[in-house]
Coordinates of C-alpha atoms and ligand atoms in Angstrom, one line a residue:
X1 CA -9.2 30.8 1.6
X2 CA -8.7 27.4 3.0
X3 CA -5.2 26.2 3.9
X4 CA -4.2 23.5 2.0
X5 CA -2.1 20.1 3.3
X6 CA -0.8 17.2 1.4
X7 CA -2.3 15.0 4.3
X8 CA -5.0 15.7 6.9
X9 CA -5.2 13.3 9.9
X10 CA -8.4 13.5 12.4
X11 CA -7.1 12.2 15.6
X12 CA -4.2 12.6 17.8
X13 CA -3.8 9.4 19.5
X14 CA -1.0 7.3 19.1
X15 CA -1.9 6.3 15.6
X16 CA -2.5 9.5 14.5
X17 CA 0.5 11.0 15.7
X18 CA 2.5 8.2 14.6
X19 CA 1.4 9.1 11.3
X20 CA 2.4 12.7 11.2
X21 CA 5.7 11.5 12.5
X22 CA 6.0 9.1 9.9
X23 CA 4.6 11.5 6.9
X24 CA 6.4 14.4 8.5
X25 CA 10.1 12.8 7.8
X26 CA 9.0 12.1 4.4
X27 CA 8.8 15.8 4.0
X28 CA 4.7 15.7 3.6
X29 CA 2.9 18.9 5.1
X30 CA 0.8 17.7 7.5
X31 CA -2.3 18.8 9.5
X32 CA -3.4 17.1 12.5
X33 CA -6.6 17.8 14.4
X34 CA -7.1 16.2 18.0
X35 CA -10.1 17.5 20.3
X36 CA -8.1 16.6 23.7
X37 CA -5.6 19.1 24.4
X38 CA -3.9 16.9 27.3
X39 CA -3.2 13.2 27.6
X40 CA -5.7 10.5 28.9
X41 CA -4.0 8.9 32.1
X42 CA -5.6 5.6 31.4
X43 CA -2.6 3.0 31.1
X44 CA -3.6 0.9 28.4
X45 CA -1.7 -0.3 25.3
X46 CA 1.2 -1.2 27.4
X47 CA 2.5 -4.2 25.4
X48 CA 4.6 -3.1 22.8
X49 CA 5.9 -5.5 20.3
X50 CA 9.8 -5.4 18.9
X51 CA 8.1 -4.6 15.5
X52 CA 6.7 -1.4 17.0
X53 CA 9.9 -0.7 18.8
X54 CA 11.1 -0.9 15.0
X55 CA 9.0 2.0 14.2
X56 CA 10.2 4.2 16.8
X57 CA 13.6 3.7 15.5
X58 CA 13.2 4.6 12.5
X59 CA 11.3 7.7 13.9
X60 CA 14.1 8.5 15.7
X61 CA 12.5 8.7 19.2
X62 CA 13.4 4.8 20.3
X63 CA 15.8 6.0 23.0
X64 CA 13.3 8.5 24.2
X65 CA 10.5 5.9 24.7
X66 CA 12.6 3.5 26.6
X67 CA 13.6 6.2 29.1
X68 CA 10.0 6.8 30.0
X69 CA 9.6 2.8 31.1
X70 CA 8.3 3.0 34.6
X71 CA 9.1 -0.9 35.3
X72 CA 12.7 -1.3 36.6
X73 CA 14.8 -2.8 33.9
X74 CA 15.1 -6.0 33.3
X75 CA 11.7 -6.8 34.7
X76 CA 10.0 -9.5 32.6
X77 CA 7.1 -8.1 30.5
X78 CA 5.4 -11.3 30.1
X79 CA 2.5 -12.8 32.8
X80 CA 1.4 -15.4 34.8
X81 CA -1.9 -17.2 33.7
X82 CA -3.8 -18.9 36.9
X83 CA -6.8 -21.0 37.2
X84 CA -9.7 -20.0 39.7
X85 CA -7.7 -17.1 41.5
X86 CA -3.9 -16.0 42.1
X87 CA -4.0 -18.6 44.9
X88 CA -4.4 -21.4 43.2
X89 CA -2.0 -24.4 42.8
X90 CA -2.6 -24.3 38.7
X91 CA -0.6 -21.2 37.5
X92 CA 2.3 -21.2 34.8
X93 CA 4.2 -18.3 33.2
X94 CA 3.7 -18.6 29.4
X95 CA 6.6 -17.1 27.2
X96 CA 5.4 -13.9 25.4
X97 CA 6.7 -11.9 22.3
X98 CA 9.9 -12.2 23.5
X99 CA 10.3 -15.6 21.6
X100 CA 10.0 -13.9 18.2
X101 CA 12.8 -11.3 19.1
X102 CA 15.4 -12.8 17.2
X103 CA 13.7 -11.9 14.1
X104 CA 13.4 -8.3 15.1
X105 CA 15.7 -5.5 15.1
X106 CA 14.3 -4.1 18.5
X107 CA 13.5 -5.5 21.7
X108 CA 9.9 -5.5 23.5
X109 CA 9.0 -2.8 25.7
X110 CA 6.4 -1.8 28.1
X111 CA 4.9 1.3 29.4
X112 CA 1.7 3.1 29.8
X113 CA -0.2 4.6 26.6
X114 CA 0.2 8.2 27.4
X115 CA 3.8 7.9 27.9
X116 CA 4.3 6.5 24.4
X117 CA 1.9 9.2 23.2
X118 CA 4.0 11.8 25.0
X119 CA 7.1 10.5 23.0
X120 CA 5.4 10.8 19.9
X121 CA 4.1 14.0 20.5
X122 CA 7.3 15.7 21.4
X123 CA 8.7 13.9 18.4
X124 CA 6.1 15.6 16.2
X125 CA 6.9 19.1 17.4
X126 CA 10.2 18.7 15.9
X127 CA 9.0 18.6 12.3
X128 CA 8.2 21.8 10.9
X129 CA 5.7 20.7 8.3
X130 CA 3.1 19.1 10.5
X131 CA 0.9 21.5 12.3
X132 CA -0.8 20.3 15.2
X133 CA -4.3 21.5 16.2
X134 CA -5.0 20.1 19.6
X135 CA -8.2 21.3 21.2
X136 CA -10.2 21.2 17.6
X137 CA -12.5 18.8 16.6
X138 CA -13.4 17.6 13.3
X139 CA -16.8 18.1 12.2
X140 CA -17.9 17.3 8.5
X141 CA -15.5 16.3 5.5
X142 CA -16.3 16.0 1.7
X143 CA -14.2 14.7 -1.1
X144 CA -14.1 15.1 -4.7
X145 CA -11.2 14.0 -7.4
X146 CA -9.1 16.7 -6.5
X147 CA -9.0 16.5 -2.7
X148 CA -10.8 16.6 0.7
X149 CA -12.3 19.6 2.9
X150 CA -12.7 19.2 6.2
X151 CA -14.9 21.3 8.7
X152 CA -13.0 21.8 12.1
X153 CA -14.5 23.8 15.5
X154 CA -12.4 24.9 18.3
X155 CA -13.4 23.0 21.3
X156 CA -14.8 25.5 23.8
X157 CA -14.1 28.5 21.9
X158 CA -15.6 30.3 18.6
X159 CA -13.0 29.1 16.0
X160 CA -14.3 27.9 12.9
X161 CA -12.3 26.8 9.7
X162 CA -12.1 24.6 6.9
X163 CA -9.0 22.7 6.1
X164 CA -8.2 21.2 2.3
X165 CA -6.0 18.3 1.9
X166 CA -5.0 15.8 -1.2
X167 CA -5.8 13.1 1.6
X168 CA -7.3 12.4 4.5
X169 CA -6.5 9.7 7.3
X170 CA -9.1 8.7 10.1
X171 CA -7.0 7.8 13.1
X172 CA -10.1 8.9 15.2
X173 CA -10.6 5.9 17.6
X174 CA -13.0 3.0 17.8
X175 CA -16.4 5.5 17.4
X176 CA -14.6 7.1 14.3
X177 CA -16.7 9.5 12.9
X178 CA -14.6 9.4 9.4
X179 CA -15.3 5.8 9.1
X180 CA -19.2 6.6 9.3
X181 CA -19.1 9.6 7.4
X182 CA -17.4 7.5 4.4
X183 CA -20.0 4.7 5.3
X184 CA -17.9 2.1 5.7
X185 CA -19.6 -0.8 7.8
X186 CA -17.9 -3.0 10.3
X187 CA -18.1 -6.8 10.8
X188 CA -17.0 -9.0 14.0
X189 CA -18.0 -11.0 17.1
X190 CA -19.9 -9.0 19.7
X191 CA -20.1 -10.8 22.6
X192 CA -22.6 -9.0 24.4
X193 CA -20.5 -8.7 27.2
X194 CA -19.8 -5.6 29.5
X195 CA -16.4 -5.3 30.9
X196 CA -14.8 -3.3 33.8
X197 CA -11.6 -1.5 33.3
X198 CA -10.1 -0.3 36.8
X199 CA -6.9 1.5 37.4
X200 CA -5.9 1.3 41.1
X201 CA -3.2 1.2 43.6
X202 CA -2.2 -1.4 46.3
X203 CA 1.3 -2.3 47.8
X204 CA -0.6 -5.3 49.4
X205 CA -1.5 -6.9 45.9
X206 CA 2.2 -6.3 45.1
X207 CA 3.2 -8.1 48.4
X208 CA 0.5 -10.9 48.0
X209 CA 1.9 -11.9 44.5
X210 CA 5.5 -12.6 45.7
X211 CA 5.1 -16.4 45.5
X212 CA 5.2 -15.8 41.8
X213 CA 8.6 -15.1 39.7
X214 CA 8.6 -11.2 38.8
X215 CA 5.9 -10.7 36.1
X216 CA 4.1 -7.9 34.5
X217 CA 0.6 -9.2 33.9
X218 CA -1.7 -11.7 35.8
X219 CA -4.4 -13.5 34.2
X220 CA -7.2 -15.5 36.0
X221 CA -9.2 -18.3 34.0
X222 CA -12.7 -19.6 35.6
X223 CA -14.9 -21.7 33.9
X224 CA -18.0 -19.5 34.6
X225 CA -16.3 -16.8 32.5
X226 CA -16.4 -18.7 29.1
X227 CA -12.9 -17.7 28.0
X228 CA -13.1 -13.8 29.2
X229 CA -10.2 -12.9 31.1
X230 CA -9.9 -11.2 34.6
X231 CA -6.7 -9.8 34.2
X232 CA -4.3 -7.7 36.5
X233 CA -1.3 -5.6 34.8
X234 CA 1.3 -3.9 36.6
X235 CA 1.7 -0.1 35.8
X236 CA 5.0 0.1 38.0
X237 CA 6.5 -2.1 40.5
X238 CA 5.2 -2.0 43.6
X239 CA 1.8 0.0 43.4
X240 CA 0.5 1.2 40.2
X241 CA -2.1 -1.6 38.8
X242 CA -5.3 -2.1 36.2
X243 CA -7.3 -4.7 36.1
X244 CA -10.1 -5.9 33.4
X245 CA -12.7 -8.4 33.6
X246 CA -16.4 -9.1 32.6
X247 CA -19.3 -7.8 35.1
X248 CA -22.8 -8.3 34.7
X249 CA -24.9 -5.7 32.1
X250 CA -25.9 -2.8 34.2
X251 CA -22.9 -2.4 36.2
X252 CA -22.3 1.1 36.7
X253 CA -19.4 2.9 39.0
X254 CA -22.0 3.3 41.9
X255 CA -23.7 -0.3 41.9
X256 CA -21.1 -2.7 42.1
X257 CA -18.3 -3.8 44.7
X258 CA -15.0 -3.6 42.3
X259 CA -12.9 -3.9 45.6
X260 CA -14.6 -7.4 46.4
X261 CA -14.0 -8.4 42.7
X262 CA -10.5 -8.0 42.7
X263 CA -9.9 -9.3 45.9
X264 CA -11.8 -12.6 44.6
X265 CA -10.0 -13.0 41.9
X266 CA -6.3 -12.3 43.5
X267 CA -7.7 -15.0 46.2
X268 CA -6.9 -12.9 49.3
X269 CA -7.9 -9.7 50.9
X270 CA -5.8 -6.7 50.4
X271 CA -6.3 -2.6 50.5
X272 CA -6.7 -0.8 47.3
X273 CA -7.1 3.2 46.3
X274 CA -9.2 3.3 43.0
X275 CA -8.2 6.1 40.6
X276 CA -10.3 5.0 37.7
X277 CA -13.3 3.0 36.7
X278 CA -14.5 2.9 33.3
X279 CA -16.4 0.2 31.0
X280 CA -16.7 -1.2 27.5
X281 CA -18.5 -3.8 25.6
X282 CA -16.8 -7.1 24.7
X283 CA -16.6 -6.9 20.7
X284 CA -14.2 -7.6 17.7
X285 CA -15.2 -5.0 15.1
X286 CA -13.3 -4.6 11.8
X287 CA -14.2 -2.2 9.3
X288 CA -14.8 -3.8 5.5
X289 CA -12.3 -1.8 3.7
X290 CA -10.0 0.8 4.9
X291 CA -10.2 3.3 2.0
X292 CA -13.0 5.3 0.2
X293 CA -11.4 7.6 -2.5
X294 CA -8.6 9.9 -1.1
X295 CA -10.1 9.3 2.5
X296 CA -8.5 6.0 4.9
X297 CA -8.8 4.8 8.1
X298 CA -6.4 3.4 10.5
X299 CA -5.8 2.2 14.0
X300 CA -8.8 1.7 16.3
X301 CA -11.0 3.3 13.5
X302 CA -10.3 0.6 11.4
X303 CA -10.4 -2.3 13.9
X304 CA -11.2 -2.3 17.4
X305 CA -11.3 -5.3 19.9
X306 CA -10.9 -6.4 23.6
X307 CA -7.2 -6.0 24.7
X308 CA -6.4 -10.0 24.6
X309 CA -2.8 -10.1 23.3
X310 CA -1.8 -6.6 22.7
X311 CA -2.7 -6.5 19.1
X312 CA -4.5 -2.9 19.1
X313 CA -1.7 -0.4 19.3
X314 CA 0.8 -2.2 17.7
X315 CA -1.6 -3.1 14.8
X316 CA -2.6 0.5 14.5
X317 CA 0.9 1.5 14.2
X318 CA 1.8 -1.2 11.5
X319 CA -1.2 0.4 9.4
X320 CA 0.4 3.9 9.3
X321 CA 3.7 2.5 8.7
X322 CA 2.3 0.6 5.5
X323 CA 0.2 3.8 4.6
X324 CA 2.9 6.3 5.0
X325 CA 5.4 5.7 2.6
X326 CA 2.6 4.9 0.2
X327 CA 1.2 8.5 0.4
X328 CA 4.5 9.9 -0.1
X329 CA 5.0 7.7 -3.4
X330 CA 1.7 9.2 -4.5
X331 CA 2.3 12.7 -3.3
X332 CA 6.0 12.9 -5.2
X333 CA 5.0 11.0 -8.4
X334 CA 6.7 7.7 -8.2
X335 CA 3.3 6.1 -6.5
X336 CA 0.1 5.0 -8.2
X337 CA -3.4 4.8 -7.2
X338 CA -3.2 1.0 -7.3
X339 CA -0.1 1.5 -4.8
X340 CA -2.4 3.4 -2.3
X341 CA -5.5 0.7 -2.7
X342 CA -2.7 -1.5 -1.7
X343 CA -2.7 -0.4 1.8
X344 CA -6.5 -1.7 2.4
X345 CA -5.9 -4.9 0.5
X346 CA -2.7 -5.8 2.6
X347 CA -4.1 -4.4 5.9
X348 CA -7.4 -5.5 6.4
X349 CA -6.8 -9.4 5.9
X350 CA -4.1 -9.4 8.4
X351 CA -6.8 -7.7 10.7
X352 CA -9.7 -9.8 9.9
X353 CA -7.4 -12.9 10.8
X354 CA -6.0 -11.1 13.9
X355 CA -9.5 -10.8 15.2
X356 CA -11.1 -13.8 14.1
X357 CA -8.0 -16.2 14.9
X358 CA -6.1 -14.6 17.4
X359 CA -8.2 -12.8 19.7
X360 CA -11.9 -14.3 19.3
X361 CA -10.2 -17.8 18.6
X362 CA -8.5 -17.3 21.7
X363 CA -11.2 -16.4 23.7
X364 CA -12.9 -19.5 22.3
X365 CA -9.9 -22.0 22.7
X366 CA -9.8 -20.8 26.4
X367 CA -13.9 -21.3 26.8
X368 CA -13.6 -24.7 25.3
X369 CA -10.4 -25.6 27.5
X370 CA -12.6 -24.6 30.8
X371 CA -15.3 -26.0 29.6
X372 CA -13.6 -29.7 28.9
X373 CA -11.4 -29.9 31.7
X374 CA -12.1 -29.4 35.5
X375 CA -10.0 -30.1 38.3
X376 CA -13.3 -31.0 40.6
X377 CA -14.4 -33.4 38.0
X378 CA -11.3 -35.2 36.9
X379 CA -8.0 -33.9 38.7
X380 CA -5.6 -36.0 36.6
X381 CA -6.8 -35.3 33.1
X382 CA -7.1 -31.3 34.0
X383 CA -3.5 -31.4 35.3
X384 CA -2.3 -33.1 32.0
X385 CA -4.0 -30.5 30.0
X386 CA -3.1 -27.4 32.1
X387 CA 0.6 -28.5 31.5
X388 CA 0.0 -28.8 27.6
X389 CA -1.4 -25.2 27.5
X390 CA 1.5 -23.6 27.9
X391 CA 3.2 -24.9 24.4
X392 CA 0.0 -23.9 22.7
X393 CA 0.5 -20.5 23.9
X394 CA 4.2 -20.6 22.3
X395 CA 2.8 -21.8 19.2
X396 CA 0.3 -19.1 18.9
X397 CA 2.9 -16.8 19.1
X398 CA 5.4 -18.2 16.7
X399 CA 2.7 -18.6 14.2
X400 CA 1.7 -14.9 14.6
X401 CA 3.5 -13.6 11.6
X402 CA 1.6 -11.4 9.6
X403 CA 2.6 -11.2 5.8
X404 CA 1.2 -9.8 2.3
X405 CA 2.0 -12.7 -0.1
X406 CA -1.0 -12.4 -1.7
X407 CA -0.5 -8.6 -2.2
X408 CA -1.2 -7.1 -5.9
X409 CA 2.2 -5.1 -5.1
X410 CA 4.5 -7.9 -3.9
X411 CA 6.4 -10.5 -6.1
X412 CA 4.8 -13.2 -4.2
X413 CA 4.6 -17.0 -4.8
X414 CA 2.2 -18.5 -7.2
X415 CA -1.0 -18.6 -5.0
X416 CA 0.1 -16.5 -2.4
X417 CA -2.1 -15.2 0.3
X418 CA -2.1 -12.2 2.4
X419 CA -2.6 -13.8 5.8
X420 CA -1.6 -13.2 9.8
X421 CA -0.7 -16.7 10.0
X422 CA 2.9 -17.6 9.3
X423 CA 6.4 -18.6 10.5
X424 CA 9.2 -16.5 11.8
X425 CA 12.2 -17.2 9.2
X426 CA 15.5 -15.8 8.6
X427 CA 15.3 -16.5 5.0
X428 CA 14.5 -13.4 2.9
X429 CA 10.7 -14.1 1.5
X430 CA 8.4 -12.0 -0.7
X431 CA 5.9 -10.5 1.5
X432 CA 7.6 -11.1 4.8
X433 CA 9.0 -8.8 7.1
X434 CA 12.7 -8.3 7.0
X435 CA 14.7 -10.2 9.7
X436 CA 17.8 -8.2 11.0
X437 CA 21.3 -9.4 10.2
X438 CA 25.0 -7.9 11.0
X439 CA 26.7 -6.2 8.3
X440 CA 30.5 -6.6 7.9
X441 CA 30.8 -2.9 9.0
X442 CA 29.6 -4.1 12.7
X443 CA 26.0 -2.1 11.9
X444 CA 22.8 -4.0 11.7
X445 CA 21.1 -4.2 8.1
X446 CA 18.2 -2.3 10.0
X447 CA 20.5 0.8 10.6
X448 CA 21.5 1.3 6.9
X449 CA 17.8 1.3 5.4
X450 CA 16.7 4.5 4.6
X451 CA 13.3 6.4 4.1
X452 CA 12.7 4.5 0.3
X453 CA 13.5 1.1 -1.1
X454 CA 16.5 -0.8 -0.1
X455 CA 18.5 -3.2 -2.3
X456 CA 20.6 -6.1 -0.1
X457 CA 23.1 -7.1 -2.4
X458 CA 25.3 -9.5 -0.5
X459 CA 27.9 -11.0 -2.9
X460 CA 25.7 -10.2 -6.5
X461 CA 27.0 -8.8 -9.4
X462 CA 27.9 -5.1 -10.4
X463 CA 25.6 -5.7 -13.7
X464 CA 22.9 -7.2 -11.3
X465 CA 22.9 -4.5 -8.8
X466 CA 23.2 -1.8 -12.0
X467 CA 19.8 -3.2 -13.6
X468 CA 18.3 -2.3 -10.4
X469 CA 19.6 1.0 -10.3
X470 CA 19.1 2.0 -13.6
X471 CA 15.3 0.8 -13.1
X472 CA 15.0 3.2 -10.2
X473 CA 16.3 5.9 -12.0
X474 CA 13.9 5.9 -14.7
X475 CA 11.0 5.2 -12.5
X476 CA 12.1 8.4 -10.1
X477 CA 11.9 5.6 -7.3
X478 CA 14.3 6.3 -4.0
X479 CA 16.4 3.3 -4.0
X480 CA 19.4 2.6 -1.9
X481 CA 22.0 -0.3 -2.7
X482 CA 23.5 -2.1 0.8
X483 CA 26.3 -4.1 -0.3
X484 CA 28.1 -6.6 1.5
X485 CA 29.5 -10.2 1.0
X486 CA 27.1 -13.2 1.5
X487 CA 28.5 -14.6 4.7
X488 CA 28.6 -13.5 8.3
X489 CA 25.1 -14.2 8.9
X490 CA 23.9 -12.6 5.8
X491 CA 23.8 -16.1 4.2
X492 CA 20.8 -16.8 6.2
X493 CA 18.5 -14.4 3.9
X494 CA 19.3 -17.4 1.3
X495 CA 19.3 -14.7 -1.3
X496 CA 22.1 -12.9 -3.0
X497 CA 19.6 -9.9 -3.4
X498 CA 16.9 -8.7 -1.6
X499 CA 14.3 -5.9 -2.4
X500 CA 13.2 -4.4 0.6
X501 CA 9.9 -1.8 0.8
X502 CA 10.2 1.7 2.8
X503 CA 7.9 -0.4 5.6
X504 CA 11.0 -3.2 5.9
X505 CA 8.8 -5.8 3.9
X506 CA 10.3 -7.9 1.3
X507 CA 9.3 -7.2 -2.2
X508 CA 11.3 -9.7 -4.0
X509 CA 14.5 -12.1 -3.1
X510 CA 16.7 -14.3 -5.7
X511 CA 20.3 -15.4 -6.1
X512 CA 20.2 -14.1 -9.7
X513 CA 18.9 -11.1 -11.2
X514 CA 15.0 -11.0 -11.8
X515 CA 14.5 -11.3 -15.6
X516 CA 13.5 -7.4 -15.6
X517 CA 14.3 -5.3 -12.9
X518 CA 11.9 -2.4 -14.1
X519 CA 9.1 -4.6 -14.2
X520 CA 9.7 -5.6 -10.7
X521 CA 10.2 -2.2 -9.4
X522 CA 6.9 -0.9 -11.3
X523 CA 5.3 -3.8 -9.8
X524 CA 6.2 -2.6 -6.2
X525 CA 4.7 0.7 -6.9
X526 CA 1.6 -0.5 -8.3
X527 CA 2.4 1.0 -12.0
Ligands
FAD1 C1 -7.3 -1.8 28.9 C2 -6.6 -1.5 27.7 C3 -5.4 -2.5 27.3 C4 -4.8 -2.2 26.1 N1 -3.5 -3.0 26.0 C5 -2.8 -3.1 24.8 C6 -1.6 -3.5 24.6 O1 -1.1 -4.0 25.8 N2 -0.9 -3.3 23.3 C7 -1.6 -3.0 22.1 O2 -0.9 -3.1 21.3 N3 -3.2 -2.3 22.6 C8 -3.6 -2.4 23.7 N4 -4.9 -1.6 24.1 C9 -5.5 -1.0 22.4 C10 -5.2 0.3 22.1 O3 -5.3 1.3 23.7 C11 -5.7 1.1 21.3 O4 -5.5 0.2 20.1 C12 -5.1 2.4 20.6 O5 -5.4 3.5 21.6 C13 -5.4 2.8 19.3 O6 -5.0 4.1 19.1 P1 -5.7 5.0 18.0 O7 -4.6 6.2 17.8 O8 -6.2 4.0 16.8 O9 -7.0 5.4 19.1 P2 -7.2 6.7 20.1 O10 -6.1 6.1 21.2 O11 -8.6 6.0 20.5 O12 -7.3 7.8 19.8 C14 -8.1 8.4 18.8 C15 -8.0 10.2 19.1 O13 -9.0 10.5 18.0 C16 -9.4 11.7 18.7 N5 -10.6 12.0 17.9 C17 -11.9 11.4 17.5 N6 -13.1 11.7 17.3 C18 -12.3 13.2 16.8 C19 -12.9 14.1 16.0 N7 -14.0 14.3 15.2 N8 -12.1 15.4 16.1 C20 -10.8 15.4 16.8 N9 -10.4 14.5 17.3 C21 -10.9 13.4 17.3 C22 -9.4 11.1 20.0 O14 -9.8 12.2 21.0 C23 -8.8 10.1 20.4 O15 -7.4 11.2 20.8 C24 -5.2 -1.5 24.9 C25 -6.7 -1.0 25.4 C26 -7.2 -1.2 26.2 C27 -8.6 -0.3 26.7

C-alpha cells in the first residue's frame, strides 16, 4: 500500500526544503522528493532580504545561516554601478536593501545559495515528521477530490514507489514538471538573449577594484547592451567571483573568450581561473496561477526571471511562508478551500508586478537611460542624469512593498489592491507586513509572535480582547494575545488592536474593537 502524507513536496531546492521546514514545525507530515543528493556549487541566490531572514528566524535557524557567511563582517552587501567599465570615471555606490531595514526584524545577509540550502537541509533533518527522499525523481502525478498520488523512481537505481498525499506542492524549479503536468501556462517578457554565468577565482580582480569602497557586487552598464547587466559578484573577499552578462546567440563553452570578456568589462587585464561556465535565456516567466485543485506550485516553478535585483529566492520563500500556514489551517480543520485559494490570489499579482515593473521595468529604465544619455554625445547632460540615477534607485527600493490589500482574506481598505508597489511604514495597515517594535519587556514584538494568529493589544480593554479570544475559541483557531501599553514605540502602529496572521501580515488594525470579532476572524481564514 502507498504511504500517505499530508503534504508531498517535489523539489528539494531552497524553496522546497524551506516549505518542508515550515510545515514540519507546524506538525504536518511531509514527504519531500529531490533528485539530487548533493548540493550544486553555483554561488547564486546570495542577496537575502531582511524579510527572508525573518523566515529563517521563525524556522529557528537564523544564527546557523549567519554563521555560514563567507564575507567578512561587516562588509557592505550593496554594490557599485559603473558606466562603460569598472575603470570608468562614472560610477556610484547606490543604496540597497539596507535602507528598508528599520521595517523588518532582521538584517540583510549575503551568502551563496548552497550554504543557505545546507542550513535548511540540516534544520529539516531535525523534524521527525518530514521524510526527505534525496536521490529520487518525481515521475507523474494524479489528483482527485480525495488526494494526490505521485509516482517516484530512484535515480540510478531500481526503486519505484507511489506516494499518496492530501496536497502536493511543486517546488521543482523553472522547468517545473509539476506545472506542466497540471497544465498551467506562463506569460512574461522573453528577450531572446543568451546570458553567460561564469564562476572564477581572481585575486588580481580584487586588487584592481581597490579604487572603490568595499562592495559585494559591480554592475557595468553599456549602451550596446540595451539595459542588460554585465555583473560581477563576490563570493568571498579576495578571490571568489561570479559573473553574468549577455553573450551572442550560439555561444558555447568552447567558442568564446570568456576571460577576454571579463577583462573587457573590468577595464584592465587580470589573471583568472574558471571553475564553471553555464548559460541561461533572459526571460521573465510567470505562471498564470499557482494552484489547480490539490496541487500548488511555488518558487521558480511559479516565476523565473533574470537575477536582477535578487527577487527570485526571496520571493520563492515568501510564497511558501504564505502557503505553509494555509495548508496547516486546512489540514487541521480551521481553514477552508477559500483560504487555500488565497495563496494564488495573493502571490500571483505580486510576482506579476515584480516581473513587469521591477525586473523588466528596470531593464527598460536602464535601456532608455543608455539610449538617451551618452557622455560622448553630451557630457554635461550625461553627468547630470548619471547623478540623478542614484535617487531613482532608492525610490525603487522604498516602493517595493508587496502587500495584499485586495485579498479576500484581509480586511483591506475599500478598493484595496494586491500589489508589489507600496510604501514602507511603521503604521499597522491591513494587508501589509507588520513592522517590528519593542515591548516593555525589552523583547521585540516579533519575538512574541508564534506560529498562529496574534492579537497585539496595546492599551486595549479586556472586553475588546475578550471578543477576539472568544471568537478564536469558537472557530478553533490558534490566537495568541500580546498585551502592552500603547507607548514606548508601539504608538507607531497607530492602533490599539492589530490582528496579525501567521505569516506576519496584518489582517486588520483599529483603535476600537471591530463590529464583530467572529466575522473578522472568519474572513481571515476564508470561512
Ligand atoms: C546567477 C544567479 C544569481 C541569483 N541571485 C539571486 C539573489 O541574489 N537573490 C535571490 O532571491 N535569488 C537569486 N537568484 C534566483 C535563485 O537562485 C532562485 O530563485 C532559486 O534557486 C529558486 O529556488 P527553487 O527551490 O524554487 O528552485 P531550484 O533551486 O531550481 O530547485 C528546484 C529543485 O527541484 C528539483 N527537481 C526538479 N524536477 C524534479 C523532479 N522531477 N523530481 C525531483 N526533484 C526535481 C531540482 O533538482 C532542484 O533541486 C539567482 C539566480 C541566478 C542564476
